[in-house]
Amino acid sequence: MTYSVSSPAMRSLLEARTAKVWLHLLTIKHNDGTVLNRFVNNTEDITSRGNVYTRFAFRPQIPAEVDGQMPKIEIVIDNVGQELTASIESMSRPPIILLEVILADTPDVVERGPFRFKLRSVSYNQLTIRSELSYEELTAEPYPYRRFTPTDFPGLFNAVDR
C-alpha cells in the first residue's frame, strides 16, 4: 500500500536524525457528529485548522496489517487524573474516533488520516484507559444495497420488444 506525505515529512522520514516532531490528533465524536473532545499527544495544546486540541497523554499502538482481517488499533490513554472515566461510563452508544497524524511545525497539514474508527471495547483502571478501535465492518453488509424486485423497479421487468 502506498501513502503520500508532504515533502518535509518525507525528508524527516528518510533522515537518520530529524528535528521534526510527529503528533497524533484524536477527535472523539458522538454519532450525531457533535465533537466531545479533541486531544493531541503533546506537552502543549495545538491549534490545527482552527480547532484547538488539548494536550493529553495517549499512545496509539498500531499493529501490523494482516490480509483478510479488518485493521484494528489500540489507544492507551493515561488516566491518572481520571477525567475521562465518568464520560466513558455515561456513554450509551459507542463514539466515533478520528485519528490524524501531523508535524508539530505544520499543524494545519494532515500527513495521514483522518482515520475513522468505531470504539469496540474499553477497559480502564486507576492509571490507564485501553480502547480497541476498528473500522466499520463493511464486509458483513449485503451487496447490492437493495434488491431489484418488480415492485421497487418495475421498469427493469417490463417486456422489451425484440
XYZ file of N, CA, C and O in Angstrom:
648
model
N 0.839 -1.162 0.000
C 0.000 0.000 0.000
C 0.894 1.238 0.000
O 1.879 1.296 0.710
N 0.559 2.217 -0.815
C 1.361 3.429 -0.869
C 0.667 4.548 -0.112
O -0.554 4.640 -0.090
N 1.471 5.371 0.514
C 0.976 6.516 1.263
C 1.707 7.750 0.777
O 2.892 7.691 0.467
N 1.019 8.874 0.742
C 1.697 10.105 0.362
C 1.731 11.043 1.562
O 0.774 11.126 2.323
N 2.852 11.727 1.712
C 3.029 12.724 2.765
C 3.701 13.936 2.134
O 4.196 13.871 1.007
N 3.738 15.047 2.858
C 4.357 16.253 2.345
C 5.868 16.058 2.211
O 6.454 15.147 2.796
N 6.506 16.945 1.454
C 7.960 16.867 1.252
C 8.741 16.971 2.560
O 9.660 16.179 2.787
N 8.412 17.932 3.456
C 9.143 17.976 4.737
C 8.960 16.695 5.564
O 9.897 16.227 6.210
N 7.772 16.130 5.521
C 7.528 14.886 6.259
C 8.338 13.742 5.666
O 8.926 12.942 6.403
N 8.402 13.667 4.346
C 9.168 12.608 3.696
C 10.652 12.745 4.022
O 11.328 11.755 4.304
N 11.172 13.981 3.992
C 12.577 14.188 4.340
C 12.851 13.737 5.772
O 13.860 13.110 6.053
N 11.916 14.051 6.694
C 12.133 13.653 8.089
C 12.080 12.137 8.250
O 12.761 11.575 9.099
N 11.283 11.471 7.425
C 11.224 10.010 7.480
C 12.502 9.366 6.956
O 12.917 8.308 7.426
N 13.120 10.006 5.979
C 14.298 9.426 5.344
C 15.613 9.788 6.033
O 16.621 9.122 5.815
N 15.605 10.825 6.852
C 16.823 11.239 7.541
C 17.133 10.312 8.713
O 16.231 9.777 9.358
N 18.429 10.158 8.998
C 18.837 9.342 10.140
C 18.436 10.009 11.455
O 18.042 9.347 12.407
N 18.543 11.334 11.500
C 18.121 12.114 12.668
C 17.326 13.300 12.157
O 17.666 13.898 11.146
N 16.291 13.650 12.886
C 15.440 14.753 12.457
C 14.975 15.552 13.663
O 14.838 15.009 14.763
N 14.717 16.817 13.436
C 14.170 17.681 14.483
C 12.648 17.749 14.396
O 12.008 18.374 15.240
N 12.078 17.118 13.392
C 10.622 17.136 13.217
C 9.948 16.301 14.309
O 10.409 15.219 14.654
N 8.841 16.828 14.816
C 8.070 16.134 15.852
C 6.745 15.706 15.238
O 5.971 16.537 14.753
N 6.486 14.407 15.265
C 5.242 13.846 14.749
C 4.241 13.764 15.889
O 4.559 13.283 16.978
N 3.007 14.224 15.640
C 1.962 14.216 16.664
C 0.712 13.523 16.143
O 0.440 13.531 14.941
N -0.040 12.944 17.073
C -1.334 12.341 16.747
C -2.439 13.241 17.270
O -2.394 13.668 18.429
N -3.427 13.512 16.428
C -4.619 14.245 16.829
C -5.750 13.242 16.981
O -5.985 12.417 16.099
N -6.454 13.322 18.097
C -7.538 12.399 18.393
C -8.810 13.208 18.599
O -8.843 14.097 19.458
N -9.830 12.941 17.796
C -11.119 13.616 17.914
C -12.160 12.574 18.288
O -12.286 11.556 17.608
N -12.906 12.839 19.357
C -13.960 11.928 19.808
C -15.295 12.602 19.544
O -15.544 13.706 20.023
N -16.155 11.922 18.758
C -17.440 12.488 18.362
C -18.585 11.575 18.767
O -18.440 10.357 18.793
N -19.743 12.201 19.041
C -20.990 11.455 19.169
C -21.390 10.953 17.790
O -20.903 11.446 16.775
N -22.314 10.010 17.742
C -22.805 9.507 16.456
C -23.513 10.590 15.652
O -23.604 10.504 14.435
N -24.054 11.618 16.326
C -24.729 12.702 15.610
C -23.750 13.727 15.046
O -24.150 14.689 14.410
N -22.449 13.546 15.282
C -21.437 14.428 14.717
C -20.908 15.493 15.650
O -19.944 16.172 15.316
N -21.533 15.682 16.808
C -21.027 16.694 17.739
C -19.723 16.218 18.368
O -19.586 15.060 18.741
N -18.779 17.140 18.471
C -17.460 16.810 18.994
C -17.485 16.823 20.513
O -17.930 17.782 21.139
N -17.021 15.719 21.117
C -16.933 15.633 22.577
C -15.589 16.154 23.073
O -15.531 16.949 24.004
N -14.504 15.691 22.459
C -13.157 16.075 22.877
C -12.222 16.073 21.687
O -12.407 15.314 20.738
N -11.182 16.898 21.809
C -10.070 16.895 20.850
C -8.786 16.851 21.668
O -8.576 17.691 22.534
N -7.927 15.868 21.366
C -6.682 15.693 22.117
C -5.492 15.616 21.164
O -5.625 15.180 20.025
N -4.325 16.016 21.677
C -3.066 15.853 20.966
C -2.072 15.233 21.939
O -2.057 15.581 23.119
N -1.266 14.290 21.468
C -0.269 13.669 22.349
C 0.985 14.549 22.379
O 1.996 14.257 21.767
N 0.863 15.638 23.112
C 1.907 16.651 23.171
C 1.923 17.248 24.576
O 0.998 17.027 25.363
N 2.950 18.039 24.871
C 3.039 18.682 26.188
C 2.350 20.039 26.215
O 2.269 20.662 27.262
N 1.880 20.508 25.051
C 1.135 21.762 24.998
C 0.012 21.639 23.982
O 0.043 20.780 23.100
N -1.008 22.490 24.127
C -2.133 22.471 23.199
C -1.669 22.857 21.804
O -0.709 23.603 21.634
N -2.373 22.347 20.799
C -2.066 22.628 19.389
C -3.347 23.103 18.715
O -4.418 22.549 18.967
N -3.232 24.108 17.859
C -4.355 24.525 17.027
C -4.090 24.035 15.613
O -3.075 24.374 15.011
N -5.008 23.227 15.102
C -4.890 22.675 13.757
C -6.175 22.962 13.003
O -7.255 22.567 13.453
N -6.056 23.662 11.891
C -7.197 24.007 11.036
C -8.311 24.702 11.806
O -9.489 24.449 11.600
N -7.933 25.543 12.784
C -8.904 26.309 13.555
C -9.468 25.590 14.761
O -10.232 26.168 15.523
N -9.115 24.334 14.974
C -9.593 23.565 16.129
C -8.476 23.433 17.149
O -7.341 23.127 16.792
N -8.812 23.643 18.422
C -7.827 23.524 19.497
C -7.846 22.093 20.016
O -8.900 21.579 20.419
N -6.679 21.455 20.006
C -6.506 20.104 20.515
C -5.792 20.209 21.860
O -4.709 20.777 21.946
N -6.415 19.671 22.898
C -5.901 19.756 24.254
C -4.791 18.735 24.466
O -4.918 17.576 24.057
N -3.738 19.171 25.127
C -2.630 18.257 25.419
C -3.129 17.136 26.331
O -3.869 17.372 27.285
N -2.760 15.933 25.982
C -3.213 14.771 26.750
C -2.276 13.616 26.434
O -1.857 13.453 25.288
N -1.970 12.838 27.428
C -1.042 11.720 27.238
C -1.792 10.489 26.728
O -2.597 9.905 27.439
N -1.519 10.121 25.476
C -2.066 8.879 24.913
C -1.084 8.343 23.881
O -0.259 9.072 23.343
N -1.170 7.034 23.631
C -0.299 6.372 22.675
C -1.114 5.430 21.799
O -1.654 4.449 22.305
N -1.178 5.718 20.515
C -1.803 4.732 19.633
C -0.829 3.589 19.373
O 0.359 3.820 19.156
N -1.313 2.379 19.455
C -0.497 1.200 19.165
C -1.090 0.545 17.925
O -2.142 -0.074 17.987
N -0.390 0.717 16.820
C -0.896 0.268 15.536
C -0.243 -1.070 15.189
O 0.962 -1.131 14.979
N -1.020 -2.149 15.165
C -0.434 -3.453 14.816
C -0.187 -3.556 13.317
O -0.665 -2.742 12.535
N 0.542 -4.562 12.924
C 0.818 -4.806 11.509
C -0.475 -5.150 10.782
O -1.393 -5.743 11.357
N -0.541 -4.764 9.504
C -1.705 -5.102 8.690
C -1.663 -6.580 8.336
O -0.627 -7.096 7.930
N -2.793 -7.265 8.490
C -2.886 -8.687 8.191
C -3.931 -8.880 7.101
O -5.054 -8.379 7.221
N -3.556 -9.596 6.045
C -4.505 -9.852 4.961
C -5.712 -10.617 5.479
O -5.578 -11.558 6.253
N -6.901 -10.198 5.045
C -8.121 -10.893 5.413
C -8.714 -10.456 6.740
O -9.758 -10.962 7.134
N -8.070 -9.541 7.446
C -8.599 -9.056 8.718
C -8.811 -7.552 8.638
O -8.034 -6.842 8.006
N -9.863 -7.083 9.309
C -10.088 -5.648 9.394
C -9.016 -5.033 10.279
O -8.671 -5.596 11.316
N -8.460 -3.897 9.869
C -7.437 -3.250 10.700
C -7.999 -2.826 12.051
O -9.149 -2.402 12.156
N -7.190 -2.976 13.073
C -7.561 -2.569 14.428
C -6.457 -1.689 14.978
O -5.329 -1.712 14.501
N -6.785 -0.939 15.984
C -5.812 -0.095 16.656
C -6.180 -0.051 18.134
O -7.352 -0.138 18.491
N -5.183 0.028 18.966
C -5.422 0.175 20.396
C -4.839 1.513 20.829
O -3.727 1.860 20.430
N -5.616 2.262 21.584
C -5.124 3.531 22.116
C -5.085 3.408 23.627
O -6.078 3.041 24.257
N -3.919 3.690 24.187
C -3.727 3.660 25.637
C -3.647 5.105 26.105
O -2.787 5.865 25.662
N -4.567 5.485 26.976
C -4.659 6.857 27.482
C -4.286 6.848 28.955
O -4.797 6.028 29.717
N -3.404 7.755 29.349
C -3.071 7.877 30.768
C -4.279 8.431 31.509
O -4.842 9.455 31.125
N -4.677 7.739 32.561
C -5.902 8.051 33.287
C -5.604 8.509 34.705
O -6.410 8.320 35.606
N -4.455 9.116 34.929
C -4.070 9.489 36.285
C -5.074 10.466 36.879
O -5.483 10.338 38.026
N -5.514 11.451 36.099
C -6.495 12.421 36.591
C -7.917 11.898 36.555
O -8.812 12.478 37.164
N -8.185 10.835 35.836
C -9.483 10.171 35.709
C -10.579 11.102 35.194
O -11.744 10.956 35.533
N -10.194 12.060 34.313
C -11.185 12.968 33.735
C -12.139 12.257 32.775
O -13.310 12.595 32.682
N -11.630 11.263 32.058
C -12.439 10.612 31.025
C -13.297 9.463 31.542
O -14.227 9.047 30.869
N -12.998 8.958 32.723
C -13.713 7.786 33.229
C -15.207 8.034 33.334
O -16.021 7.218 32.905
N -15.620 9.166 33.880
C -17.045 9.475 34.036
C -17.738 9.612 32.689
O -18.863 9.124 32.510
N -17.073 10.241 31.714
C -17.708 10.394 30.411
C -17.826 9.053 29.685
O -18.788 8.821 28.967
N -16.875 8.146 29.883
C -16.967 6.810 29.285
C -18.147 6.047 29.882
O -18.910 5.408 29.174
N -18.298 6.135 31.194
C -19.385 5.415 31.852
C -20.755 5.963 31.474
O -21.747 5.240 31.504
N -20.847 7.232 31.086
C -22.141 7.831 30.755
C -22.548 7.623 29.304
O -23.673 7.912 28.934
N -21.655 7.106 28.457
C -21.982 6.918 27.040
C -22.950 5.766 26.847
O -22.748 4.684 27.367
N -24.006 6.039 26.076
C -24.977 4.978 25.786
C -24.664 4.276 24.464
O -25.040 3.137 24.263
N -23.998 4.980 23.546
C -23.613 4.405 22.259
C -22.132 4.647 22.030
O -21.590 5.647 22.491
N -21.468 3.759 21.304
C -20.032 3.952 21.047
C -19.782 5.225 20.238
O -20.483 5.487 19.267
N -18.791 6.004 20.624
C -18.480 7.213 19.858
C -17.685 6.890 18.601
O -17.194 5.781 18.424
N -17.548 7.880 17.755
C -16.715 7.786 16.560
C -15.391 8.458 16.888
O -15.353 9.533 17.472
N -14.304 7.806 16.529
C -12.970 8.299 16.845
C -12.252 8.619 15.535
O -12.192 7.779 14.642
N -11.717 9.825 15.438
C -10.909 10.214 14.289
C -9.466 10.351 14.742
O -9.195 10.982 15.759
N -8.555 9.761 13.992
C -7.132 9.829 14.305
C -6.412 10.422 13.096
O -6.625 9.975 11.967
N -5.583 11.451 13.351
C -4.821 12.104 12.300
C -3.376 12.240 12.753
O -3.097 12.285 13.938
N -2.461 12.333 11.782
C -1.041 12.496 12.075
C -0.576 13.800 11.446
O -0.854 14.059 10.263
N 0.113 14.631 12.245
C 0.625 15.915 11.770
C 2.077 16.082 12.214
O 2.568 15.316 13.042
N 2.728 17.085 11.665
C 4.015 17.532 12.163
C 3.767 18.749 13.050
O 2.915 19.585 12.734
N 4.508 18.877 14.140
C 4.285 19.958 15.097
C 4.493 21.338 14.482
O 3.782 22.280 14.811
N 5.441 21.463 13.550
C 5.706 22.783 12.979
C 4.767 23.153 11.832
O 4.728 24.303 11.405
N 3.989 22.203 11.324
C 2.965 22.488 10.302
C 1.656 21.809 10.718
O 1.227 20.836 10.097
N 1.004 22.320 11.769
C -0.176 21.623 12.309
C -1.403 21.647 11.402
O -2.312 20.849 11.595
N -1.422 22.538 10.406
C -2.584 22.582 9.522
C -2.489 21.600 8.356
O -3.427 21.455 7.587
N -1.360 20.912 8.230
C -1.174 19.919 7.170
C -1.313 18.531 7.793
O -0.504 18.134 8.623
N -2.344 17.814 7.392
C -2.559 16.455 7.895
C -1.746 15.511 7.020
O -1.983 15.388 5.815
N -0.756 14.869 7.633
C 0.126 13.968 6.888
C -0.537 12.629 6.610
O -0.337 12.040 5.556
N -1.295 12.123 7.550
C -2.020 10.850 7.382
C -3.368 10.986 8.077
O -3.461 11.519 9.164
N -4.387 10.475 7.442
C -5.703 10.492 8.038
C -6.605 11.486 7.330
O -6.255 12.027 6.300
N -7.760 11.723 7.857
C -8.258 11.184 9.124
C -8.720 9.732 8.968
O -9.340 9.368 7.992
N -8.342 8.936 9.949
C -8.800 7.561 10.023
C -10.025 7.545 10.934
O -9.976 8.027 12.054
N -11.115 7.000 10.441
C -12.377 6.996 11.180
C -12.582 5.609 11.773
O -12.652 4.616 11.040
N -12.664 5.553 13.097
C -12.825 4.283 13.801
C -14.090 4.281 14.642
O -14.608 5.336 14.992
N -14.545 3.098 14.954
C -15.608 2.914 15.945
C -14.985 2.301 17.178
O -14.129 1.433 17.088
N -15.424 2.751 18.325
C -14.943 2.205 19.591
C -15.560 0.831 19.784
O -16.780 0.684 19.773
N -14.736 -0.199 19.924
C -15.225 -1.570 20.071
C -15.236 -2.020 21.527
O -16.157 -2.695 21.958
N -14.204 -1.673 22.277
C -14.169 -2.078 23.688
C -13.300 -1.105 24.472
O -12.396 -0.485 23.922
N -13.614 -0.993 25.748
C -12.864 -0.114 26.658
C -12.650 -0.855 27.960
O -13.559 -1.494 28.489
N -11.438 -0.756 28.477
C -11.159 -1.241 29.827
C -10.280 -0.195 30.491
O -9.486 0.472 29.823
N -10.455 -0.013 31.776
C -9.663 1.002 32.455
C -9.405 0.613 33.892
O -10.108 -0.206 34.488
N -8.336 1.203 34.420
C -8.008 1.062 35.833
C -7.598 2.446 36.332
O -7.876 3.443 35.676
N -6.923 2.509 37.454
C -6.571 3.804 38.028
C -5.530 4.549 37.200
O -5.439 5.772 37.290
N -4.757 3.853 36.383
C -3.666 4.503 35.660
C -3.880 4.653 34.157
O -3.381 5.593 33.554
N -4.597 3.728 33.537
C -4.739 3.775 32.080
C -6.146 3.421 31.623
O -6.888 2.717 32.310
N -6.469 3.918 30.448
C -7.674 3.524 29.727
C -7.196 2.868 28.440
O -6.411 3.446 27.702
N -7.638 1.664 28.180
C -7.295 0.955 26.945
C -8.560 0.850 26.104
O -9.579 0.355 26.570
N -8.457 1.310 24.873
C -9.610 1.236 23.986
C -9.204 0.551 22.694
O -8.141 0.840 22.139
N -10.034 -0.370 22.253
C -9.801 -1.042 20.985
C -10.732 -0.419 19.950
O -11.942 -0.335 20.153
N -10.133 0.022 18.856
C -10.870 0.670 17.782
C -10.758 -0.170 16.525
O -9.750 -0.840 16.311
N -11.776 -0.115 15.697
C -11.696 -0.783 14.401
C -12.549 -0.016 13.407
O -13.383 0.806 13.779
N -12.305 -0.300 12.131
C -13.104 0.306 11.085
C -14.501 -0.281 11.111
O -14.746 -1.352 11.663
N -15.417 0.428 10.481
C -16.771 -0.083 10.308
C -16.694 -1.384 9.523
O -16.007 -1.456 8.490
N -17.338 -2.418 9.992
C -17.300 -3.738 9.337
C -18.227 -3.712 8.126
O -19.417 -4.005 8.224
N -17.675 -3.361 6.981
C -18.482 -3.265 5.768
C -18.590 -4.588 5.030
O -19.464 -4.756 4.192
N -17.707 -5.524 5.336
C -17.746 -6.797 4.620
C -18.955 -7.641 4.994
O -19.322 -8.550 4.263
N -19.595 -7.338 6.119
C -20.774 -8.090 6.530
C -22.065 -7.481 5.981
O -23.139 -8.044 6.143
N -21.964 -6.328 5.325
C -23.142 -5.672 4.763
C -23.555 -6.361 3.463
O -22.708 -6.829 2.704
N -24.863 -6.426 3.199
C -25.318 -7.064 1.962
C -24.931 -6.226 0.743
O -24.872 -5.000 0.813
N -24.646 -6.926 -0.346
C -24.352 -6.246 -1.597
C -25.154 -6.899 -2.696
O -25.183 -8.122 -2.782
N -25.818 -6.222 -3.530
C -26.018 -4.777 -3.515
C -26.913 -4.352 -2.363
O -27.577 -5.182 -1.736
N -26.950 -3.054 -2.144
C -27.685 -2.490 -1.014
C -29.162 -2.847 -1.060
O -29.751 -3.177 -0.055
N -29.763 -2.804 -2.241
C -31.185 -3.112 -2.388
C -31.354 -4.285 -3.329
O -30.507 -4.565 -4.168
N -32.467 -4.936 -3.189
C -32.810 -5.999 -4.128
C -33.625 -5.372 -5.264
O -34.442 -4.490 -5.045
N -33.361 -5.844 -6.454
C -34.084 -5.340 -7.609
C -35.302 -6.226 -7.840
O -35.204 -7.309 -8.423
N -36.447 -5.784 -7.345
C -37.701 -6.531 -7.454
C -38.659 -5.779 -8.370
O -38.527 -4.559 -8.559
N -39.650 -6.470 -8.941
C -40.613 -5.789 -9.809
C -41.384 -4.678 -9.082
O -41.764 -3.684 -9.697
N -41.598 -4.813 -7.791
C -42.317 -3.780 -7.047
C -41.505 -2.494 -6.951
O -42.026 -1.403 -7.170
N -40.220 -2.624 -6.647
C -39.382 -1.439 -6.458
C -38.851 -0.870 -7.772
O -38.638 0.337 -7.898
N -38.608 -1.725 -8.768
C -38.019 -1.298 -10.036
C -38.809 -1.907 -11.203
O -38.319 -2.794 -11.906
N -40.057 -1.435 -11.422
C -40.888 -2.070 -12.457
C -40.326 -1.899 -13.860
O -40.535 -2.748 -14.721
N -39.589 -0.843 -14.110
C -39.036 -0.620 -15.449
C -38.057 -1.700 -15.869
O -37.885 -1.971 -17.056
N -37.395 -2.325 -14.917
C -36.453 -3.388 -15.243
C -37.148 -4.655 -15.705
O -36.552 -5.502 -16.379
N -38.404 -4.818 -15.325
C -39.099 -6.071 -15.581
C -40.177 -5.959 -16.656
O -40.887 -6.908 -16.903
N -40.318 -4.797 -17.298
C -41.294 -4.651 -18.393
C -40.793 -5.437 -19.596
O -39.602 -5.560 -19.840
N -41.751 -5.937 -20.338
C -41.384 -6.687 -21.553
C -40.742 -5.754 -22.545
O -41.153 -4.603 -22.720
N -39.721 -6.230 -23.214
C -38.982 -5.443 -24.191
C -39.228 -6.059 -25.578
O -39.111 -7.289 -25.738
N -39.592 -5.236 -26.554
C -39.757 -5.750 -27.901
C -38.412 -6.042 -28.511
O -37.494 -5.233 -28.448
N -38.297 -7.224 -29.095
C -37.026 -7.600 -29.702
C -37.156 -7.739 -31.164
O -37.974 -8.096 -31.799
